[in-house]
Coordinates of C-alpha atoms and ligand atoms in Angstrom, one line a residue:
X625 CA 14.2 -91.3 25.0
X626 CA 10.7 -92.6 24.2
X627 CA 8.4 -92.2 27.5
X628 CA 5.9 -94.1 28.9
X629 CA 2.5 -91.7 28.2
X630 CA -0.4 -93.6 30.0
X631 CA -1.9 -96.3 28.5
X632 CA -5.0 -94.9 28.1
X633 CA -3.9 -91.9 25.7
X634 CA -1.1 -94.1 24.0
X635 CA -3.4 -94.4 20.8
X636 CA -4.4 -90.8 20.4
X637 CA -0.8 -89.9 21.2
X638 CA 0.4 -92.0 18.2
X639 CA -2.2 -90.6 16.3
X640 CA -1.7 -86.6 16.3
X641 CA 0.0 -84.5 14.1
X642 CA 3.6 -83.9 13.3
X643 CA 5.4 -81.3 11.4
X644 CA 6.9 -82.2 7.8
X645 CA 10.0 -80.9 6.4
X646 CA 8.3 -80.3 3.2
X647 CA 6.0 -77.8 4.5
X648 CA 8.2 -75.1 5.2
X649 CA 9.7 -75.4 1.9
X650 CA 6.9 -75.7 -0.4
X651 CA 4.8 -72.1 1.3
X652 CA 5.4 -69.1 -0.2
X653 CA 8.4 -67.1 1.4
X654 CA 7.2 -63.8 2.5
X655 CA 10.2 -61.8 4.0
X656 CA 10.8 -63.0 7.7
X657 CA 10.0 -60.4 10.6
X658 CA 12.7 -60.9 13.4
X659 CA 11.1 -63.5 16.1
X660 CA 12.2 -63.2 19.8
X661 CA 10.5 -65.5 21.4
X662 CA 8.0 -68.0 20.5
X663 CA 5.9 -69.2 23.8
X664 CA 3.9 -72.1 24.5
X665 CA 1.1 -71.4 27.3
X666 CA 0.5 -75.1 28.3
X667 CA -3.1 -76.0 28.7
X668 CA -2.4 -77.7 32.0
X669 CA -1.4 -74.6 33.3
X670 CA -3.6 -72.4 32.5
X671 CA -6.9 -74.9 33.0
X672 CA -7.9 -77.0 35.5
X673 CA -7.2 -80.4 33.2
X674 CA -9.3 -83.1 34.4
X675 CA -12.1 -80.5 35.4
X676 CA -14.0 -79.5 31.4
X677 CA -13.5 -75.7 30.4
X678 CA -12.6 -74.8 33.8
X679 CA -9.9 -72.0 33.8
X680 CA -6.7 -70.8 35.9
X681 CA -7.9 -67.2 35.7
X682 CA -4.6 -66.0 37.9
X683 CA -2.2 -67.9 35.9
X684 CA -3.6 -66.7 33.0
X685 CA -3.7 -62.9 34.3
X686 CA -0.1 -63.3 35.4
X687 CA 1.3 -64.6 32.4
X688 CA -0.5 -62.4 30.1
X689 CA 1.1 -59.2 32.0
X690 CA 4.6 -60.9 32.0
X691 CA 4.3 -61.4 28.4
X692 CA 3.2 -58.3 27.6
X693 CA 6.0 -56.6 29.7
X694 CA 8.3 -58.3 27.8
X695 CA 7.3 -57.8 24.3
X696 CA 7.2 -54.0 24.9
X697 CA 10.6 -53.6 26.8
X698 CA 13.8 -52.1 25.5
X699 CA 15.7 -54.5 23.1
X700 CA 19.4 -53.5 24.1
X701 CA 21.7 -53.3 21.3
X702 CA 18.9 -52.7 18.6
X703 CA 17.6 -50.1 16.6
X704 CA 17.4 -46.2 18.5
X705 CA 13.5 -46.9 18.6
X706 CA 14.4 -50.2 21.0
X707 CA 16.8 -48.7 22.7
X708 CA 15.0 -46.0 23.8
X709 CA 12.5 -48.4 24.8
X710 CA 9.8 -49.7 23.0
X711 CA 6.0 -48.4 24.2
X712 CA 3.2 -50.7 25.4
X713 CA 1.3 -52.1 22.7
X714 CA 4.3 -53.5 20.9
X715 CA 4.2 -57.1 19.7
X716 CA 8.3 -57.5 20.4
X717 CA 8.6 -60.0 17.9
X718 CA 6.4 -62.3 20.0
X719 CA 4.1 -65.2 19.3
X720 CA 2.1 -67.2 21.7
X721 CA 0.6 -70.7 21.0
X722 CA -1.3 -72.2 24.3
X723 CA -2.4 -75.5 24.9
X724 CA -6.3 -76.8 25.2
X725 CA -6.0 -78.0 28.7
X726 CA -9.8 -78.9 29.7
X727 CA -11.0 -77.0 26.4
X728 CA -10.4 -79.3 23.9
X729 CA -9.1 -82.6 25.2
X730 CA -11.8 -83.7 26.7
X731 CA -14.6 -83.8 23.4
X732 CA -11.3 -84.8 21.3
X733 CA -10.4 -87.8 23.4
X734 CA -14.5 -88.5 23.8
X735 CA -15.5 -88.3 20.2
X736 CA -12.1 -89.6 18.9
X737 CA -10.7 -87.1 16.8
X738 CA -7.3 -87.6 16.7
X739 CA -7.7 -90.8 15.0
X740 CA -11.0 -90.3 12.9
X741 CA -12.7 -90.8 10.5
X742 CA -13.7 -87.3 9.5
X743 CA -16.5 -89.1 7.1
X744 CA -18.0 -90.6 10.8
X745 CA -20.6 -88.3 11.9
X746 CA -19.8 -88.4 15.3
X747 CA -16.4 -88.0 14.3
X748 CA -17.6 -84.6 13.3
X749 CA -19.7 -83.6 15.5
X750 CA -16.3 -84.1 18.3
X751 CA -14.2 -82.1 15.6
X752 CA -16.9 -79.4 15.5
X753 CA -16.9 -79.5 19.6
X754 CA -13.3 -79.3 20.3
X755 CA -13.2 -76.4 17.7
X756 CA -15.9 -74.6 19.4
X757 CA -14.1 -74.8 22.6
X758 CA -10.6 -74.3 21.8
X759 CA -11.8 -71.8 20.3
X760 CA -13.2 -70.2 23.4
X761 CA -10.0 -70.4 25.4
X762 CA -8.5 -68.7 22.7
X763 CA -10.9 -65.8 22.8
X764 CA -10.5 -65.7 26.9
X765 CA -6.9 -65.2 26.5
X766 CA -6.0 -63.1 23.6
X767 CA -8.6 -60.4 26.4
X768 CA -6.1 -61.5 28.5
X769 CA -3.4 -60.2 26.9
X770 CA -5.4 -57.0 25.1
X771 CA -6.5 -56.1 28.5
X772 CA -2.3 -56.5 29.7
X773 CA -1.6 -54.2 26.6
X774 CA -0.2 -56.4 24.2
X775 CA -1.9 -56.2 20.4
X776 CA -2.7 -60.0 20.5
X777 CA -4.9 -61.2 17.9
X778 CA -6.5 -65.1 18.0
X779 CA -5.2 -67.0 14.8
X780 CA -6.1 -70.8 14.7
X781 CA -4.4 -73.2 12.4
X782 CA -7.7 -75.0 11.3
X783 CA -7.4 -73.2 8.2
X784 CA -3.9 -72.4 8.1
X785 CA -2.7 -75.4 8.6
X786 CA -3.4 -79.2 6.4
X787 CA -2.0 -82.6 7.2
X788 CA -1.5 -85.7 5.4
X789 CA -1.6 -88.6 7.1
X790 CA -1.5 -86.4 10.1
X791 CA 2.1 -84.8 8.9
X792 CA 2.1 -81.0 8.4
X793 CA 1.6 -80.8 4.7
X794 CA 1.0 -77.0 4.6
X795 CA 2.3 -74.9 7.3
X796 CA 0.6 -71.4 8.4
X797 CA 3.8 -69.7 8.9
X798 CA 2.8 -66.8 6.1
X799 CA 0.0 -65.9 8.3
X800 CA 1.5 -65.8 11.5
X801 CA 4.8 -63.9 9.7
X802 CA 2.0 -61.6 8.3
X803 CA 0.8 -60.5 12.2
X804 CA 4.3 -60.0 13.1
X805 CA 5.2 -58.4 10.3
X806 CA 1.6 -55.7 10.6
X807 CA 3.3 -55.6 14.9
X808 CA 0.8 -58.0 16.4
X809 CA 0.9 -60.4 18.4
X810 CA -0.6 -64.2 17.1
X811 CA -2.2 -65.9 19.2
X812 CA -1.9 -69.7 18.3
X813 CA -3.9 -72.9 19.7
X814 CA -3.6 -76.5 19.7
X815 CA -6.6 -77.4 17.3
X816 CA -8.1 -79.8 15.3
X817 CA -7.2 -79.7 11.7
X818 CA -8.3 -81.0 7.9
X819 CA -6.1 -84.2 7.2
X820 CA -5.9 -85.0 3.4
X821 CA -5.3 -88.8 4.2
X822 CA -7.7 -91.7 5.5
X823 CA -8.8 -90.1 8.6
X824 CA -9.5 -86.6 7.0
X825 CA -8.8 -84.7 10.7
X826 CA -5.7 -84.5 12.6
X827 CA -4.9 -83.2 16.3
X828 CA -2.3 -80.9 16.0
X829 CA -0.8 -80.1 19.4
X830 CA 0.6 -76.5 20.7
X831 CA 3.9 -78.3 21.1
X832 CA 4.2 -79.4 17.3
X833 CA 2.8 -75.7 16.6
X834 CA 5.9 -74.8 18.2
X835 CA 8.2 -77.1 16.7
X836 CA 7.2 -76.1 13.1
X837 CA 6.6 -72.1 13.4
X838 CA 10.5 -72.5 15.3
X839 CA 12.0 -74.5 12.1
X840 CA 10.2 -71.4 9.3
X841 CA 10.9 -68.2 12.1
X842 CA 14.0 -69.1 13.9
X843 CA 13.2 -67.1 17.0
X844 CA 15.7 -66.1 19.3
X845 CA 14.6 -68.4 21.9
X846 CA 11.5 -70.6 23.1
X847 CA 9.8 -71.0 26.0
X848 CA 7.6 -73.4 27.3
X849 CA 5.2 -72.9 30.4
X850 CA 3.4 -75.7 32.6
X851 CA 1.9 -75.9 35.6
X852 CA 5.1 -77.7 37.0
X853 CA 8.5 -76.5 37.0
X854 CA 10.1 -78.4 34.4
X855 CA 10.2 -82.4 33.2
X856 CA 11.1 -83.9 36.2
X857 CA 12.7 -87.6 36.6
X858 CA 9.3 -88.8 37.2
X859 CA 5.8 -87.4 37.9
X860 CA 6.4 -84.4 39.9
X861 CA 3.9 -85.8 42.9
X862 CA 5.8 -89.0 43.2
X863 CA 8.1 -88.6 45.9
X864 CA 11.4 -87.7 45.6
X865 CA 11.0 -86.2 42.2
X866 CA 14.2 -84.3 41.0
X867 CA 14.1 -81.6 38.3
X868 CA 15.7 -82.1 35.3
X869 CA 17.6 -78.9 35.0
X870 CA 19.2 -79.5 31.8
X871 CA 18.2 -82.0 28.8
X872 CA 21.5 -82.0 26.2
X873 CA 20.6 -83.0 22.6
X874 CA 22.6 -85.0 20.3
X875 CA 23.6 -83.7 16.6
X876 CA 20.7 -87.0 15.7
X877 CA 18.1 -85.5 17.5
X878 CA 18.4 -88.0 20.7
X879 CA 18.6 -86.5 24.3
X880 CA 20.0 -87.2 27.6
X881 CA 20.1 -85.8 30.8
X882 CA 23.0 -83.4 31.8
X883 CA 21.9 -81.8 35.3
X884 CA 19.7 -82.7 37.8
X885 CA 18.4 -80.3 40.5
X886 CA 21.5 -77.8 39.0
X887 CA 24.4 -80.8 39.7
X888 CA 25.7 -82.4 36.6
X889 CA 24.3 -85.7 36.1
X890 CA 26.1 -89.0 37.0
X891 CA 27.4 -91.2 34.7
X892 CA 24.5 -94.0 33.8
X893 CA 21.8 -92.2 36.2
X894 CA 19.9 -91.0 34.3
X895 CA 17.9 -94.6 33.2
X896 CA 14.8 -94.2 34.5
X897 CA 13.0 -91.0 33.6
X898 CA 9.2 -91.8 33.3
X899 CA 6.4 -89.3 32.1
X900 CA 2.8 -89.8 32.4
X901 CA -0.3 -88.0 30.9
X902 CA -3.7 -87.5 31.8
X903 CA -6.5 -89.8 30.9
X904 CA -8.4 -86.9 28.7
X905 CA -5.0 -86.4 27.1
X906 CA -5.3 -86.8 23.2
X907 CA -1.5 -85.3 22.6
X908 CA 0.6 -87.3 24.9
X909 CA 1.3 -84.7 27.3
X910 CA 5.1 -84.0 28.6
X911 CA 6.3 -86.6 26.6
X912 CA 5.6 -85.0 23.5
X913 CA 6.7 -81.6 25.1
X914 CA 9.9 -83.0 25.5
X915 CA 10.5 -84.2 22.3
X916 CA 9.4 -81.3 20.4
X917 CA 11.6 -78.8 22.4
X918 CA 14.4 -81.5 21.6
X919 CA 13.5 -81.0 18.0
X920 CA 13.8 -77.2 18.5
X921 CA 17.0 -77.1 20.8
X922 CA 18.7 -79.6 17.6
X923 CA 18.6 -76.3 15.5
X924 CA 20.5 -74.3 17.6
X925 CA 17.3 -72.7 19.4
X926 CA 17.7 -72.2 23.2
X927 CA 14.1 -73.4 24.6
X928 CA 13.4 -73.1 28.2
X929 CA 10.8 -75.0 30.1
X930 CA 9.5 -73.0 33.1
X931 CA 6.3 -72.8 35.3
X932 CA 3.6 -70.8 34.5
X933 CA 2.4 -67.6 36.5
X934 CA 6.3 -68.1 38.7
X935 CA 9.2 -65.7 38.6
X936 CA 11.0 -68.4 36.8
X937 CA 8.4 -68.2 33.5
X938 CA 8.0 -64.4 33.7
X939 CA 12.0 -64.4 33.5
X940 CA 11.5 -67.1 31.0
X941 CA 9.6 -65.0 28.9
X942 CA 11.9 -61.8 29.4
X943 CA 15.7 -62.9 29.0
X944 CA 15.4 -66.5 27.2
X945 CA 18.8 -68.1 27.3
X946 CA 19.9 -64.8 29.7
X947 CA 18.3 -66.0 32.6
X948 CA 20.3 -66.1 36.1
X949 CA 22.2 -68.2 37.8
X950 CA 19.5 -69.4 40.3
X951 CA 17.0 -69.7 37.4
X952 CA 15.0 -73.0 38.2
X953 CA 13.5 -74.7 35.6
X954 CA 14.3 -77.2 32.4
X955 CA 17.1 -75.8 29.8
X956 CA 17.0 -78.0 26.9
X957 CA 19.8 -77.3 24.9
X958 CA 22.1 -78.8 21.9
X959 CA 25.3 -80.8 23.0
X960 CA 28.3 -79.2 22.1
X961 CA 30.3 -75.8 21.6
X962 CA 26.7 -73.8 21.3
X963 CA 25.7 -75.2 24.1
X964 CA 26.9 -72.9 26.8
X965 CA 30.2 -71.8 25.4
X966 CA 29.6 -68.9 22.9
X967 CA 28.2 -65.3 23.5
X968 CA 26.7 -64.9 20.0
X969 CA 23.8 -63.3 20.4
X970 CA 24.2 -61.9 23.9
X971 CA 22.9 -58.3 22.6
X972 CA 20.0 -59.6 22.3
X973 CA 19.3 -61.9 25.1
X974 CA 18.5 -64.6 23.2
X975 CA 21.7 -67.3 23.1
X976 CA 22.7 -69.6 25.3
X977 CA 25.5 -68.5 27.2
X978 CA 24.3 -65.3 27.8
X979 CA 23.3 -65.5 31.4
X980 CA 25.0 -64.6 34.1
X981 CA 25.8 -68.6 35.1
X982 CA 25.5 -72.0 34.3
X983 CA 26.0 -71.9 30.9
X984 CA 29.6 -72.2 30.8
X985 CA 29.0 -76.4 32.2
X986 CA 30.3 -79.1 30.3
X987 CA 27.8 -81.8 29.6
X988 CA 29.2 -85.1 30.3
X989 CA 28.5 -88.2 28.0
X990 CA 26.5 -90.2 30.6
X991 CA 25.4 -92.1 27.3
X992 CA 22.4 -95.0 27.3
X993 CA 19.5 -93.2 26.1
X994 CA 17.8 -93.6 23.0
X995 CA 16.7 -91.2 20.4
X996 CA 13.0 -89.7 20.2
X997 CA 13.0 -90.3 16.4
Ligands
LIG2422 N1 8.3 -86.7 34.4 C1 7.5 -85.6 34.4 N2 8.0 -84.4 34.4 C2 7.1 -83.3 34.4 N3 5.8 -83.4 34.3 C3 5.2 -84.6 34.3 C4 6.0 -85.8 34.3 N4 5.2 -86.9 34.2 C5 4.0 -86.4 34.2 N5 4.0 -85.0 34.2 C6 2.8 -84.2 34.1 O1 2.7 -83.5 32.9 C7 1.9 -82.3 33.0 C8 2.4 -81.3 32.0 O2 2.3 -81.8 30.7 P1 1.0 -81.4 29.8 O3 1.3 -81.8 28.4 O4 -0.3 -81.8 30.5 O5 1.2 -79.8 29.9 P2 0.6 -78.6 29.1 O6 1.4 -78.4 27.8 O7 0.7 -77.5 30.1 O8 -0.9 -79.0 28.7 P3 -1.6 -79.0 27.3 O9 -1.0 -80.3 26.6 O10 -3.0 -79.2 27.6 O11 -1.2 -77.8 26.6 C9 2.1 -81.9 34.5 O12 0.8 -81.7 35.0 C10 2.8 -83.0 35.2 O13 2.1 -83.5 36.4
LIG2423 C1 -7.0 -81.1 21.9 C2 -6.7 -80.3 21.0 C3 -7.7 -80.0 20.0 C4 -5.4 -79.6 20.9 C5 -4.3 -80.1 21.9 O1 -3.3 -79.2 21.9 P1 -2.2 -79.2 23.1 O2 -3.0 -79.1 24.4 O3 -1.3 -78.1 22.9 O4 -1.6 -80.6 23.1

């Protein structure tokens, strides 16, 4: 499904950065640490979006604590260390990548850096100011989560990361392997980076940060957090907006909607979902969201979508795939027998099918969407 992302932002949207298969390949292979979870902290949730570097400082605080309770908890049916539980200060296999919210899309959508030209002056000067202030999000929550008790360290991708033609060329996996593997916590950020094509810069969102570090770590699950409960059917302050409570993917990538508000979906009614984005938006916003965690729920990933600083992305965080029955938020999840019907994995928490209900539902064909690639 291809959704409508407001006008406005539809030409920075087309514009920012996607993953490559390539990348992953052609980097060095380091040994892989085990991955739990990899989390995306969405910049609308924890900034004020239309209001420039203004932050949510209780979302923030309340995420950082759920996150660093749940790296450091027991990991049942692991190693003696895990199970006797493991001590604060432990990284749990965790990495966090958070959005740019009002610190970043503001001077990227204003100077035009997700389209370029890098050799434009101006162009630089707005690559140079998103930087700076991404950058300074970053810093405010990696305290965050040092001050929780979680050894989180900032690692941004400009460096780490190249495009071509605003395709992930070279992936940073190594480096954020390399945390894991020392037990720290990476810190991530949606951030400008170094395109080797015609526009020489590239906007690489926190969602396609997620997509790619998924494909080279294969963590056990994914979360994403918002400042809304899920992708809902329309704008969530329209009237009469439903949750979408779970997204099936298709084998070739496409999705379709299999529950709304926890009922399976009826046949053809699921036409209709529309998705804005803010004006300042230079990534595209849910949209986008949506069709990265597609990308990672087509390799077999569970990925949750969940509000931020609720019970719902605390237990997000904690039990992935595991979460209860009443659990209310977006499961996005691939179509078929791993899709709710298999407990591999349930020592860990990580699989669908794990929790305690709802897994075991059979998605219906309701059929009529199209593909997001
Ligand atoms: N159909 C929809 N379902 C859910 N949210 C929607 C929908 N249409 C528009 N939105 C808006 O999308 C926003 C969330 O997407 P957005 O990309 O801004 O989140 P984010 O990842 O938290 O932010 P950032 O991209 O800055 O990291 C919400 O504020 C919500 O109002
Ligand atoms: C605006 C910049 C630099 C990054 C955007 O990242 P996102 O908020 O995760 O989409």
């Amino acid at each position: 499904m291809r959704a409508a992302a407001a006008a406005s932002t539809a030409a920075d949207a087309a514009a920012i950065a996607t993953p490559s298969p390539a990348a992953a390949a052609a980097a060095p292979q380091p040994p892989l640490p085990r991955v739990r979870r990899i989390v995306k902290l969405g910049g609308a949730a924890v900034t004020v979006k239309s209001q420039v570097e203004t932050l949510r400082p209780e979302v923030l605080r309340h995420t950082a604590t759920a996150l660093a309770a749940a790296a450091a908890a027991a990991e049942e049916g692991e190693g003696s260390r895990e199970k006797r539980g493991a001590a604060a200060g432990e990284a749990g296999g965790t990495v966090l990548i958070h959005g740019a919210g009002s610190f970043g899309h503001h001077p990227a959508s204003q100077y035009g850096v997700a389209r370029g030209p890098l050799s434009d002056s101006r162009v630089r000067q707005g690559f140079a100011l998103t930087r700076a202030s991404v950058t300074r999000l970053n810093g405010l929550v990696v305290a965050a989560l040092v001050e929780a008790g979680a050894p989180a360290v900032g690692l941004s991708p400009f460096g780490i990361y190249t495009t071509r033609d605003r395709e992930v060329t070279q992936s940073g996996w190594p480096a954020v392997a390399a945390c894991l593997s020392a037990g720290l916590l990476p810190v991530l950020h949606g951030d400008c980076v170094v395109d080797e094509g015609d526009a020489g810069c590239a906007v690489l969102s926190g969602d396609t940060l997620v997509r790619d570090l998924a494909g080279a770590l294969r963590p056990d699950w994914v979360v994403f957090l918002t400042n809304v409960a899920g992708v809902y059917d329309r704008p969530p302050e329209e009237a009469g907006a439903r949750l979408l409570t779970r997204i099936a993917v298709r084998p070739d990538g496409s999705w379709r909607v299999a529950e709304v508000e926890g009922t399976p979906a009826p046949a053809g009614g699921d036409g209709g979902i529309r998705m804005t984005a803010d004006a300042h938006d230079v990534t595209g916003g849910i949209a986008l969201k949506v069709e990265e965690a597609a990308a990672v729920a087509r390799l077999g990933i569970p990925v949750l979508i969940a509000q931020a600083g609720s019970a719902e992305g605390a237990e997000a965080l904690a039990r992935g795939a595991g979460v209860g029955r009443g659990w209310r938020g977006t499961r996005v999840e691939p179509e078929g027998p791993a899709a709710g019907g298999s407990r591999e994995g349930c020592s860990d928490g990580g699989g669908w099918g794990c929790g305690d209900g709802g897994e075991g539902v059979e998605v219906r064909e309701i059929g009529g969407q199209g593909g997001l690639r």
